[in-house]
Coordinates of C-alpha atoms and ligand atoms in Angstrom, one line a residue:
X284 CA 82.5 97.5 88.3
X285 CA 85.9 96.3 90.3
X286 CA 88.5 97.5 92.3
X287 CA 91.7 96.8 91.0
X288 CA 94.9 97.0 94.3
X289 CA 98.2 97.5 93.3
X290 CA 100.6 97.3 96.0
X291 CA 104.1 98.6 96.8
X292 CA 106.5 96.8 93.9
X293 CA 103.6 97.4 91.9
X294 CA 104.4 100.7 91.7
X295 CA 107.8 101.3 93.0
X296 CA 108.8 103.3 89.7
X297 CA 108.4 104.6 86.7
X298 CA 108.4 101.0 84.4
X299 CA 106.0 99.4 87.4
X300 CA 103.4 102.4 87.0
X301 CA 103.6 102.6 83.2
X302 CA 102.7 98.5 83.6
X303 CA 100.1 99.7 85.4
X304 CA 98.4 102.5 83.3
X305 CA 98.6 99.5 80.4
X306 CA 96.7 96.8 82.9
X307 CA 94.1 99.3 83.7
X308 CA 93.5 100.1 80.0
X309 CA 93.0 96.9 79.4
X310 CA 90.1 96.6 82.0
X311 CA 88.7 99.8 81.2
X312 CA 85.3 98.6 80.3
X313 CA 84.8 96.9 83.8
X314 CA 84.9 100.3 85.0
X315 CA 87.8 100.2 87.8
X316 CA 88.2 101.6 90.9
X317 CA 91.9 101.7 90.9
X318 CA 93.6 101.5 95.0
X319 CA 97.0 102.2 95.2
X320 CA 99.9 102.1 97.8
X321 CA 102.5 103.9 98.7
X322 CA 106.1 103.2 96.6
X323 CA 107.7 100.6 97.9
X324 CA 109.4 100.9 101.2
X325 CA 108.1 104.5 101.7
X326 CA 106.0 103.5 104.4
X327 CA 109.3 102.5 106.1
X328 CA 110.9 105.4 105.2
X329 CA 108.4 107.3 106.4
X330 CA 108.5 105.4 109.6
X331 CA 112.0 106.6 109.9
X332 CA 111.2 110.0 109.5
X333 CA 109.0 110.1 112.6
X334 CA 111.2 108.3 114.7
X335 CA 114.2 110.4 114.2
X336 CA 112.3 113.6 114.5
X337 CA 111.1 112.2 118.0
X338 CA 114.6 111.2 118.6
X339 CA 115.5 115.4 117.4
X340 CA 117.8 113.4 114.8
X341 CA 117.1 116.1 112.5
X342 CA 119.6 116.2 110.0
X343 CA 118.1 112.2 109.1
X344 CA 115.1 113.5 109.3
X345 CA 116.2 115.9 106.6
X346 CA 117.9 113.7 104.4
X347 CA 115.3 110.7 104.5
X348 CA 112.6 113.7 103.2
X349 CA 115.4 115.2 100.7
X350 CA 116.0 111.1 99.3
X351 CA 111.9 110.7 99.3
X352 CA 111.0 113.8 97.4
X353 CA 113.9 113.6 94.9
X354 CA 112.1 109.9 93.9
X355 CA 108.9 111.0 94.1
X356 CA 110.0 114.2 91.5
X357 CA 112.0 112.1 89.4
X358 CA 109.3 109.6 89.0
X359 CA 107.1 112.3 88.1
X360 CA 109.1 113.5 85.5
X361 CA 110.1 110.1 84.3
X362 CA 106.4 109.5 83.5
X363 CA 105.2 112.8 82.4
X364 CA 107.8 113.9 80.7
X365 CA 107.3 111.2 78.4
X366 CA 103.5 111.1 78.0
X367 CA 103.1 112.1 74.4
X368 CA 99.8 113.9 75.8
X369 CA 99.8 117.7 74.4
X370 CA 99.2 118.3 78.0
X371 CA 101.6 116.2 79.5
X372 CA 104.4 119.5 80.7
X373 CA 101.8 121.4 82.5
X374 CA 100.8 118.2 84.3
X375 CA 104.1 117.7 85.0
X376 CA 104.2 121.2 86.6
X377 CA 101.1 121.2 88.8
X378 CA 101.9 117.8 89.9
X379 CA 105.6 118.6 90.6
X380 CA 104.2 121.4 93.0
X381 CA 102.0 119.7 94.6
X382 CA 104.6 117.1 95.8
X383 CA 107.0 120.0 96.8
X384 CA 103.8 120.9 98.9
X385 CA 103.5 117.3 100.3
X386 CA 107.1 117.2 101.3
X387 CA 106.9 121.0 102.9
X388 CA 103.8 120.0 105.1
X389 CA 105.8 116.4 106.4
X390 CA 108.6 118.6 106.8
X391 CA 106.5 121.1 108.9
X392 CA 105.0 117.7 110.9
X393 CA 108.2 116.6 111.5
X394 CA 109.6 119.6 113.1
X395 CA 106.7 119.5 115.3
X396 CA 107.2 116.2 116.4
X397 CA 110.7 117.3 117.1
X398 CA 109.6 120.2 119.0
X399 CA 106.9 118.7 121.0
X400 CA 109.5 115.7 121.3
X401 CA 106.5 113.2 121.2
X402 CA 105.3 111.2 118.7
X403 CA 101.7 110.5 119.3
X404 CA 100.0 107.9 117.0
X405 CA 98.0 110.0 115.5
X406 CA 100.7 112.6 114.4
X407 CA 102.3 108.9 113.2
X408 CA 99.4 108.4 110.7
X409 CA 99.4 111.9 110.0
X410 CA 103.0 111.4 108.9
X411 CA 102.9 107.6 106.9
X412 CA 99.8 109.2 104.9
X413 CA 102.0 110.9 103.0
X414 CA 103.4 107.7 101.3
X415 CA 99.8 106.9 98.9
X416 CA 99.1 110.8 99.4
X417 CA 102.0 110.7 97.1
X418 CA 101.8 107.8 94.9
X419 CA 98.3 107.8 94.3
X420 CA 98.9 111.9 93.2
X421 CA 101.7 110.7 90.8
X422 CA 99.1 107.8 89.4
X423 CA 96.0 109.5 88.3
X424 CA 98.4 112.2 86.8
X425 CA 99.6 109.4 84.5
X426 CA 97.0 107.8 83.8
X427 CA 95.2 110.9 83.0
X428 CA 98.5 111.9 80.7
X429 CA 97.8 109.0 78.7
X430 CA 94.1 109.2 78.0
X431 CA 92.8 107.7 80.9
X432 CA 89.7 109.7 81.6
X433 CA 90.7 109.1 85.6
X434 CA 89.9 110.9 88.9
X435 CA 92.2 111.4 92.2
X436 CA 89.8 110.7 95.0
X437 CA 90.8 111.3 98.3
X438 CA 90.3 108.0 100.7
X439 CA 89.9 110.1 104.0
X440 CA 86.5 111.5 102.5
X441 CA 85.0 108.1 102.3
X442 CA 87.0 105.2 104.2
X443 CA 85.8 106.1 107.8
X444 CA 87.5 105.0 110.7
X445 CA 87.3 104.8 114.6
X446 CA 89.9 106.4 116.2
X447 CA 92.5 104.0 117.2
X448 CA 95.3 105.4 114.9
X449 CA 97.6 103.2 113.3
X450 CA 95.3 100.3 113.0
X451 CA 92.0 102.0 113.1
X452 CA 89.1 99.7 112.2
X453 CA 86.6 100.8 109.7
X454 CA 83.0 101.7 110.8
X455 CA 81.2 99.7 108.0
X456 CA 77.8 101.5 107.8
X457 CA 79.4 105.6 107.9
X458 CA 81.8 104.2 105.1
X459 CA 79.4 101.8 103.1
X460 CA 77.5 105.1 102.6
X461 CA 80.2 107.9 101.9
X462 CA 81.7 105.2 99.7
X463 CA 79.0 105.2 97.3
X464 CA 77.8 109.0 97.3
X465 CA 82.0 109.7 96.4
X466 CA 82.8 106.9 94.3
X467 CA 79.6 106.2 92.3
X468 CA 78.9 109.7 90.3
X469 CA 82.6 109.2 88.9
X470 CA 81.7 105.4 87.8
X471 CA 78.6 106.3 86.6
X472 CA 80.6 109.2 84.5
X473 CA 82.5 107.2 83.4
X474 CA 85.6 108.1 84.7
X475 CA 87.7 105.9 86.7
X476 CA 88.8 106.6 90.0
X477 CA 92.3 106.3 91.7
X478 CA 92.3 106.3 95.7
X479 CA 94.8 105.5 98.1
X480 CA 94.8 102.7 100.1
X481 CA 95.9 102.0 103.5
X482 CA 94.2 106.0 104.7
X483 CA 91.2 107.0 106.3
X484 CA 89.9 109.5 108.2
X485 CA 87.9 109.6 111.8
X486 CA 84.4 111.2 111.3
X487 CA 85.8 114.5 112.5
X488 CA 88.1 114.1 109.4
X489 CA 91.1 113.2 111.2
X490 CA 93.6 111.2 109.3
X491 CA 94.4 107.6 110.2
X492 CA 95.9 104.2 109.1
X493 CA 94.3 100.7 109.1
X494 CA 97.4 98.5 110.0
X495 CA 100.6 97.3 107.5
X496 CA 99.4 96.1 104.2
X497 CA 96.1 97.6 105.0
X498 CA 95.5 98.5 101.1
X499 CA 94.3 95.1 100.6
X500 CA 91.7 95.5 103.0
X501 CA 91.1 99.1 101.6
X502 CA 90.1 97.4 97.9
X503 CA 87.9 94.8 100.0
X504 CA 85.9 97.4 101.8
X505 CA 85.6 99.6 98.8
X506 CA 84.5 96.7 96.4
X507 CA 82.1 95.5 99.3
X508 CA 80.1 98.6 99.4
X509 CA 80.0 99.6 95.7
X510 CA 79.0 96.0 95.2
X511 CA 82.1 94.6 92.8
X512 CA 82.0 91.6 90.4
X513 CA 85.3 91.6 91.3
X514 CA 88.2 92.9 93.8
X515 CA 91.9 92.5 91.5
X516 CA 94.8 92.4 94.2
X517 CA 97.9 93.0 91.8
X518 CA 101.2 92.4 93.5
X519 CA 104.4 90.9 92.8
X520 CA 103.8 87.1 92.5
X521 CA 101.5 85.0 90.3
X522 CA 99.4 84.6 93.0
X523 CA 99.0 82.6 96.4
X524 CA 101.4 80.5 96.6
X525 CA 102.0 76.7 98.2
X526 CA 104.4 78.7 100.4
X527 CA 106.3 81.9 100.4
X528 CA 108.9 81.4 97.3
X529 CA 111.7 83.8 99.2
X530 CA 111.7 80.2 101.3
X531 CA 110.7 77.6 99.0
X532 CA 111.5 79.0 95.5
X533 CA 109.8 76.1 94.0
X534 CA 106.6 76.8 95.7
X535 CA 103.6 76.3 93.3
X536 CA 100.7 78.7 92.1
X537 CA 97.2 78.1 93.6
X538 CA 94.6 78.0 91.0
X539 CA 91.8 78.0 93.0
X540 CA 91.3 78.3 96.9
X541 CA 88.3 79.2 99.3
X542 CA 87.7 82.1 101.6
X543 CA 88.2 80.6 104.4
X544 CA 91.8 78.9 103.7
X545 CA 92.7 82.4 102.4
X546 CA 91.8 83.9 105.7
X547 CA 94.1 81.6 107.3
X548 CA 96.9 81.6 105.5
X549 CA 97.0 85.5 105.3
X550 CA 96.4 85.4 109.2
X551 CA 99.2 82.8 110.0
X552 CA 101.3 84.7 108.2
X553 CA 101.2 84.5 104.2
X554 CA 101.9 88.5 103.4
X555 CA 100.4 88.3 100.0
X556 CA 97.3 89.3 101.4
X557 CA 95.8 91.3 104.2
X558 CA 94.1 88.7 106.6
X559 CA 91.0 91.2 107.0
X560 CA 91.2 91.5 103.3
X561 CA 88.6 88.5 103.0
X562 CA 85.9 89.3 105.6
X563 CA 84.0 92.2 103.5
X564 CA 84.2 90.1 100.3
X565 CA 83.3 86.7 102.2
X566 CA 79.6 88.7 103.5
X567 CA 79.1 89.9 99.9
X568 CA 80.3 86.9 98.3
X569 CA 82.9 88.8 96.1
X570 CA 85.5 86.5 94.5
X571 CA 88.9 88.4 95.2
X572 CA 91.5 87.3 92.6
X573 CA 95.5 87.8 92.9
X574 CA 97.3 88.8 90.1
X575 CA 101.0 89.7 89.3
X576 CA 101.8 93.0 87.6
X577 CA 105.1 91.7 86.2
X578 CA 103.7 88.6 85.2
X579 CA 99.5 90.0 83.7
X580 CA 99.2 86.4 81.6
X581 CA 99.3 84.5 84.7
X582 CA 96.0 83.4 85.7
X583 CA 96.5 84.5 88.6
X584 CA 94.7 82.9 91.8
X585 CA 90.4 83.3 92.4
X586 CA 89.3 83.1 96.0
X587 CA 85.7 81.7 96.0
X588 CA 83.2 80.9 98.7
X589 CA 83.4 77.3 98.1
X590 CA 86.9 75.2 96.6
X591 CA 86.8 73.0 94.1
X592 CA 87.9 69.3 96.0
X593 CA 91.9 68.7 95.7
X594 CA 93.6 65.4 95.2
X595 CA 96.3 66.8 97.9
X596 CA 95.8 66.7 101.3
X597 CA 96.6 70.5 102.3
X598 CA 96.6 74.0 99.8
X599 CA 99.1 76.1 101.5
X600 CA 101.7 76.4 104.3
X601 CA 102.1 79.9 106.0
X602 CA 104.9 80.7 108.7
X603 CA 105.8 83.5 111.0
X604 CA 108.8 84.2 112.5
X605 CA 109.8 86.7 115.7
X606 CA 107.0 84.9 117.4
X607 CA 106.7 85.2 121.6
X608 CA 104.8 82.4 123.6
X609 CA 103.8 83.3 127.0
X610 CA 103.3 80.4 129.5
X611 CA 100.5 81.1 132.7
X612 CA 100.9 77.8 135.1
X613 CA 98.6 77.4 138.1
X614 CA 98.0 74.3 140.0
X615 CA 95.4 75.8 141.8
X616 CA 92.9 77.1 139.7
X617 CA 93.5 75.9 136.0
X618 CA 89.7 74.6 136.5
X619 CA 88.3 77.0 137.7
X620 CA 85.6 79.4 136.2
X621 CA 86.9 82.5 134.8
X622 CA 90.7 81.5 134.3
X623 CA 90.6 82.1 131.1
X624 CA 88.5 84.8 130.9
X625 CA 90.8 86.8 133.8
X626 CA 93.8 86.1 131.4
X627 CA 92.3 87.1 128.3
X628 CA 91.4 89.9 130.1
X629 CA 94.6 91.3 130.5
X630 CA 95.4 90.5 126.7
X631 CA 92.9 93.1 125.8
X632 CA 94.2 95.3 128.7
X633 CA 97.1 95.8 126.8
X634 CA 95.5 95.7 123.4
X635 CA 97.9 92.5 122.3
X636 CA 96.2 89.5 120.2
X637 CA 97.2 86.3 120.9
X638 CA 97.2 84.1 117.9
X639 CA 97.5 80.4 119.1
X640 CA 96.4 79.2 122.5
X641 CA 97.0 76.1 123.9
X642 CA 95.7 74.1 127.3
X643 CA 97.0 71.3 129.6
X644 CA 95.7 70.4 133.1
X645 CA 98.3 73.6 134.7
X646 CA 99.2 75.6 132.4
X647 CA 98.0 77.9 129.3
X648 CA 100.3 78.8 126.1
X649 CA 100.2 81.5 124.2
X650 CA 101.9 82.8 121.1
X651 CA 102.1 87.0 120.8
X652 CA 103.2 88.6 118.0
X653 CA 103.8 92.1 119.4
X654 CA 106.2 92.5 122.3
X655 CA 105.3 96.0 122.9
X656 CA 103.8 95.3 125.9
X657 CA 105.1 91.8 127.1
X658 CA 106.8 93.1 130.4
X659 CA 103.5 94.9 131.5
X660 CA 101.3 91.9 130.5
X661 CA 103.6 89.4 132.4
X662 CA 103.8 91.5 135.0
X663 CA 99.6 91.4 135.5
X664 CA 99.6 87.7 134.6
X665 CA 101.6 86.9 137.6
X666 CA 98.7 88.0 140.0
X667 CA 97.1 84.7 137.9
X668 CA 99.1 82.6 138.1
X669 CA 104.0 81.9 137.6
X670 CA 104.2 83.4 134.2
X671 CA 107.3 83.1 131.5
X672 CA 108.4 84.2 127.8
X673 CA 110.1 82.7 125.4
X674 CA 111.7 84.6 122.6
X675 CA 112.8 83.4 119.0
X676 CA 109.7 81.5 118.0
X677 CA 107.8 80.6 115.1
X678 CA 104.1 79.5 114.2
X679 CA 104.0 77.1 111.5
X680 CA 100.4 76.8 109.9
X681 CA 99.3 73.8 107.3
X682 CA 95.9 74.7 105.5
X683 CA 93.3 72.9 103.9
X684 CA 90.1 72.1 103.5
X685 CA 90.4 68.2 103.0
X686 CA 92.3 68.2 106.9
X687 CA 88.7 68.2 107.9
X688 CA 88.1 64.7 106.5
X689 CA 91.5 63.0 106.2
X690 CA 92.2 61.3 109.0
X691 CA 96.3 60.8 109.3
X692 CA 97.3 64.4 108.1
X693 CA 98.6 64.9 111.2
X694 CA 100.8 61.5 111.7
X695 CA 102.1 62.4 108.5
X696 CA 103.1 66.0 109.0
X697 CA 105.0 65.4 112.0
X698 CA 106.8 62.5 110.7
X699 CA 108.1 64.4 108.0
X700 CA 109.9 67.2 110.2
X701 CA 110.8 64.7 112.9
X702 CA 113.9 66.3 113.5
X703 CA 112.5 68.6 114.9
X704 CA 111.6 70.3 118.1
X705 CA 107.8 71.2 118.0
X706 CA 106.5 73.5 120.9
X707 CA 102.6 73.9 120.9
X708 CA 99.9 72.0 118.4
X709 CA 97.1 73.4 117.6
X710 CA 94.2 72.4 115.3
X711 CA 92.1 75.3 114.7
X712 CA 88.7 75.4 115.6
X713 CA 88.4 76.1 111.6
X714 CA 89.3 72.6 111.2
X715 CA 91.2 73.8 108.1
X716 CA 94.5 74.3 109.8
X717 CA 96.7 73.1 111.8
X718 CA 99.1 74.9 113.5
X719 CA 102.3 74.3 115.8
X720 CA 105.2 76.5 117.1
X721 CA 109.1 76.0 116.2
X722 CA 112.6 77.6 117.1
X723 CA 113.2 80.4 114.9
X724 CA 116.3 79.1 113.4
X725 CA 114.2 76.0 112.5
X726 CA 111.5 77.6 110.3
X727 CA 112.9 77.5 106.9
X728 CA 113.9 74.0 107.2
X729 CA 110.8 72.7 108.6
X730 CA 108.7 74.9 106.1
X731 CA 111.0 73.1 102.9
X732 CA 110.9 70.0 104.1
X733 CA 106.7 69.9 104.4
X734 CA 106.4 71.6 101.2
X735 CA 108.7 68.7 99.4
X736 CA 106.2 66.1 101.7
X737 CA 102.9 67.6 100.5
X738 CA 103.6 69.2 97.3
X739 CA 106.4 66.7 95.7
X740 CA 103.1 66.0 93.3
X741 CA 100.3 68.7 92.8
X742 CA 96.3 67.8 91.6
X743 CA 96.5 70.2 88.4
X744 CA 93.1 71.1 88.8
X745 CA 94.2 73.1 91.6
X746 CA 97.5 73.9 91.4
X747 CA 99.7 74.9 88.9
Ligands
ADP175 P1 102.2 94.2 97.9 O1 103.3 95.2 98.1 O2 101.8 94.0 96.5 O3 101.1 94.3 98.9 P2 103.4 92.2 99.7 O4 104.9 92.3 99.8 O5 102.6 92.7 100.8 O6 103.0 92.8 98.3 O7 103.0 90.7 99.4 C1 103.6 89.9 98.4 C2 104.7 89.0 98.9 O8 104.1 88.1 99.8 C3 105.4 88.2 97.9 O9 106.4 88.9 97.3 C4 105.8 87.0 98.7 O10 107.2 87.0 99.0 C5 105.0 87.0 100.0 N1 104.3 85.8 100.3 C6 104.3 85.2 101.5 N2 103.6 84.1 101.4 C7 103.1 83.9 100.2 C8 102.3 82.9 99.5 N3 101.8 81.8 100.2 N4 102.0 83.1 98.2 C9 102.5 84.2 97.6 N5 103.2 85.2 98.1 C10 103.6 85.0 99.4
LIG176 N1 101.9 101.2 102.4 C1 101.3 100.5 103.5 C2 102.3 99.5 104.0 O1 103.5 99.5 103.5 C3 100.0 99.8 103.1 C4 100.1 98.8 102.0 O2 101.1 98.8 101.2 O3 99.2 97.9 101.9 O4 102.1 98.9 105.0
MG177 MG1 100.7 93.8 100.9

């Protein structure tokens, strides 16, 4: 079997989920599992609708639900109205229902956060669900209107979670488990089987969210405990990419690329995929590939255990913007045992990762990449040691596998974005990246003028 993940723009309408129904046919006999996320920018929206309900905005709060259910309906009908199934208008009924449903209960969640005038994040999740609730409801219809012999499965009874809502880590062996006793008897039937991705549920049944973009890492769990030949992440580009083309339009298609360069390009900031996407796949060696739904001829790109050798130096260049470092300096006791450790410590105090961490013989960098709790973690830093922030950062990351062997990379790198100011260096302890921080307003630039330095000429094997 495989999973097949279709994100956001991969169903944002009618058109993208009729592409869709026509990709799966075409996979039929590998008998899919079929993940699917919300519409695209629901989750936003969605977002919205808990914040101004907390903020008692509630004639927003109205509108944003009246503007979400009319697209949901009128997608609906767009699709079902024109299956030429003989069943296709009652389906259209009971499905239209249901989403009135939907759209009563958030309305009835929302008034409650309104009342309460607190938004927990649990009633958060509770609210964002809604978004591949939705979609995924609106999918197995159609495919089932057009002869798909499919199942709606709901994600909460088999993707089991702990209970920090809205990034809530899986727990592996409870989900390994429910996975296959939910999913399997449909496969085996069959059938195929549409679930949401993004959702889960705590063991007491609560619902919760794994993090943005977490359908990505929804299809890798899934495919890792049903055991996959494959896990399919179809989105709206050919496929990793040299670089994100919003910035470097002429950013080439990766053929071919390993695990662990995935991982750190989707962790340094390449939003193609989920950077936990990799881990379940990398323990059961799963090859993930990324497709494009606009675009199903393209080759796509196949993530493997092991890369094929490159003729170019590095595979991909990721960036992040709205980056904070945080600087700790102490004469005193830089050296001494448990420095780190006590300043680490407060980074999990306040649940914030840090991403890239630099040393001298004073002081300790570090890059953040949630704010949320900056002024309380500077404010226990400074019982370790004079602490300040800087604002409007970026991390830059180069990956590859051959930096591990090429000597020079680096010399050549910096020389090409001389210009430049460069804040902290970094070469990961992966030894397949290397990593430095830039102003904001530089990223773009710098990003273009590495990709023209690396990727002016591309090993064809590899790239396309
Ligand atoms: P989905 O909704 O399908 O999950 P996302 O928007 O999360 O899609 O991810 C796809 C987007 O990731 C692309 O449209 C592209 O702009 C962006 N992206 C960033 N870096 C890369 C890269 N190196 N290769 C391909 N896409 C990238
Ligand atoms: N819908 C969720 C989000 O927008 C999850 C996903 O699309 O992967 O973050
Ligand atoms: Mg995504």
């Amino acid at each position: 079997m495989i999973v097949m993940k279709f994100g956001g723009t991969s169903v944002q309408d009618a058109t993208a989920i009729n592409q869709v129904a026509e990709i799966v046919k075409s996979k039929i006999k590998l008998s899919p599992v079929v993940v699917v996320s919300a519409m695209s920018k629901v989750t936003d929206a969605l977002l919205r609708i808990a914040q101004t309900a907390h903020d008692r905005d509630y004639e927003e709060t109205k509108r944003i639900i009246r503007e979400l259910c009319e697209r949901h309906v009128q997608t609906a009908r767009e699709l079902l109205a024109q299956a030429n199934a003989p069943n296709a208008p009652t389906k259209l009924q009971e499905v239209e229902q249901e989403i009135h449903q939907y759209f009563a209960d958030l309305d009835n969640l929302a008034r409650s956060v309104a009342t309460l005038g607190e938004l927990t994040p649990r009633s958060k999740d509770a609210i964002v669900s809604f978004g591949e609730r939705l979609s995924s409801l609106i999918i197995a219809a159609t495919f089932q209107a057009q002869g798909i012999n499919a199942e709606l499965v709901d994600a909460r009874d088999f993707l089991i979670t702990d209970n920090h809502f809205t990034c809530a880590a899986p727990r592996m062996d409870a989900t390994e488990a429910r996975t296959r006793t939910t999913l399997l008897p449909i496969l085996n039937a069959g059938r195929v089987a549409v679930a949401q991705g993004f959702i889960g549920a705590t063991l007491e049944g609560v619902t919760t969210t794994i993090g943005r973009g977490g359908s990505d890492y929804s299809a890798a769990i899934i495919g890792a405990a049903l055991n996959a030949t494959a896990i399919e992440i179809w989105t709206d580009v050919d496929g990793l990419l040299t670089c994100d083309p919003r910035v470097v339009p002429e950013a080439r298609r990766i053929r071919v690329i390993s695990f662990a360069e995935a991982a750190e390009l989707s962790f340094f900031g390449a939003k193609v995929l989920h950077p936990s996407t990799v881990l379940p796949a990398v323990e059961k060696k799963i090859p993930v590939q990324i497709f494009n739904t606009k675009n199903p001829a393209s080759e796509g790109t196949l993530i493997l255990a092991e890369a094929p050798p490159s003729r170019n130096l590095i595979k991909a260049i990721a960036f992040k913007r709205g980056v904070t470092v945080v600087n700790v300096n102490s004469t005193r006791m830089l050296l001494a045992h448990g420095f780190l450790r006590g300043i680490f410590d407060v980074f999990a105090k306040h649940q914030t990762s840090v991403d890239v961490v630099t040393t001298s013989e004073v002081s300790v960098s570090m890059t953040l990449d949630s704010t949320d709790r900056l002024a309380a973690i500077k404010r226990d830093l400074s019982a370790i040691g004079e602490v300040n922030s800087e604002n409007e950062k970026a991390i830059v990351c180069v990956v590859g596998d051959n930096l591990k062997f090429t000597p020079g990379v680096a010399a050549r790198l910096f020389q090409a974005i001389s210009n430049f100011n460069i804040h902290m260096i970094s070469q990961g302890a992966s030894e397949i990246n290397l990593t430095f921080v830039v102003e904001n307003r530089d990223v773009e630039k710098v990003v273009r003028q590495l990709h023209q330095e690396f990727f002016a000429e591309v090993d064809s094997t590899v790239f396309e």
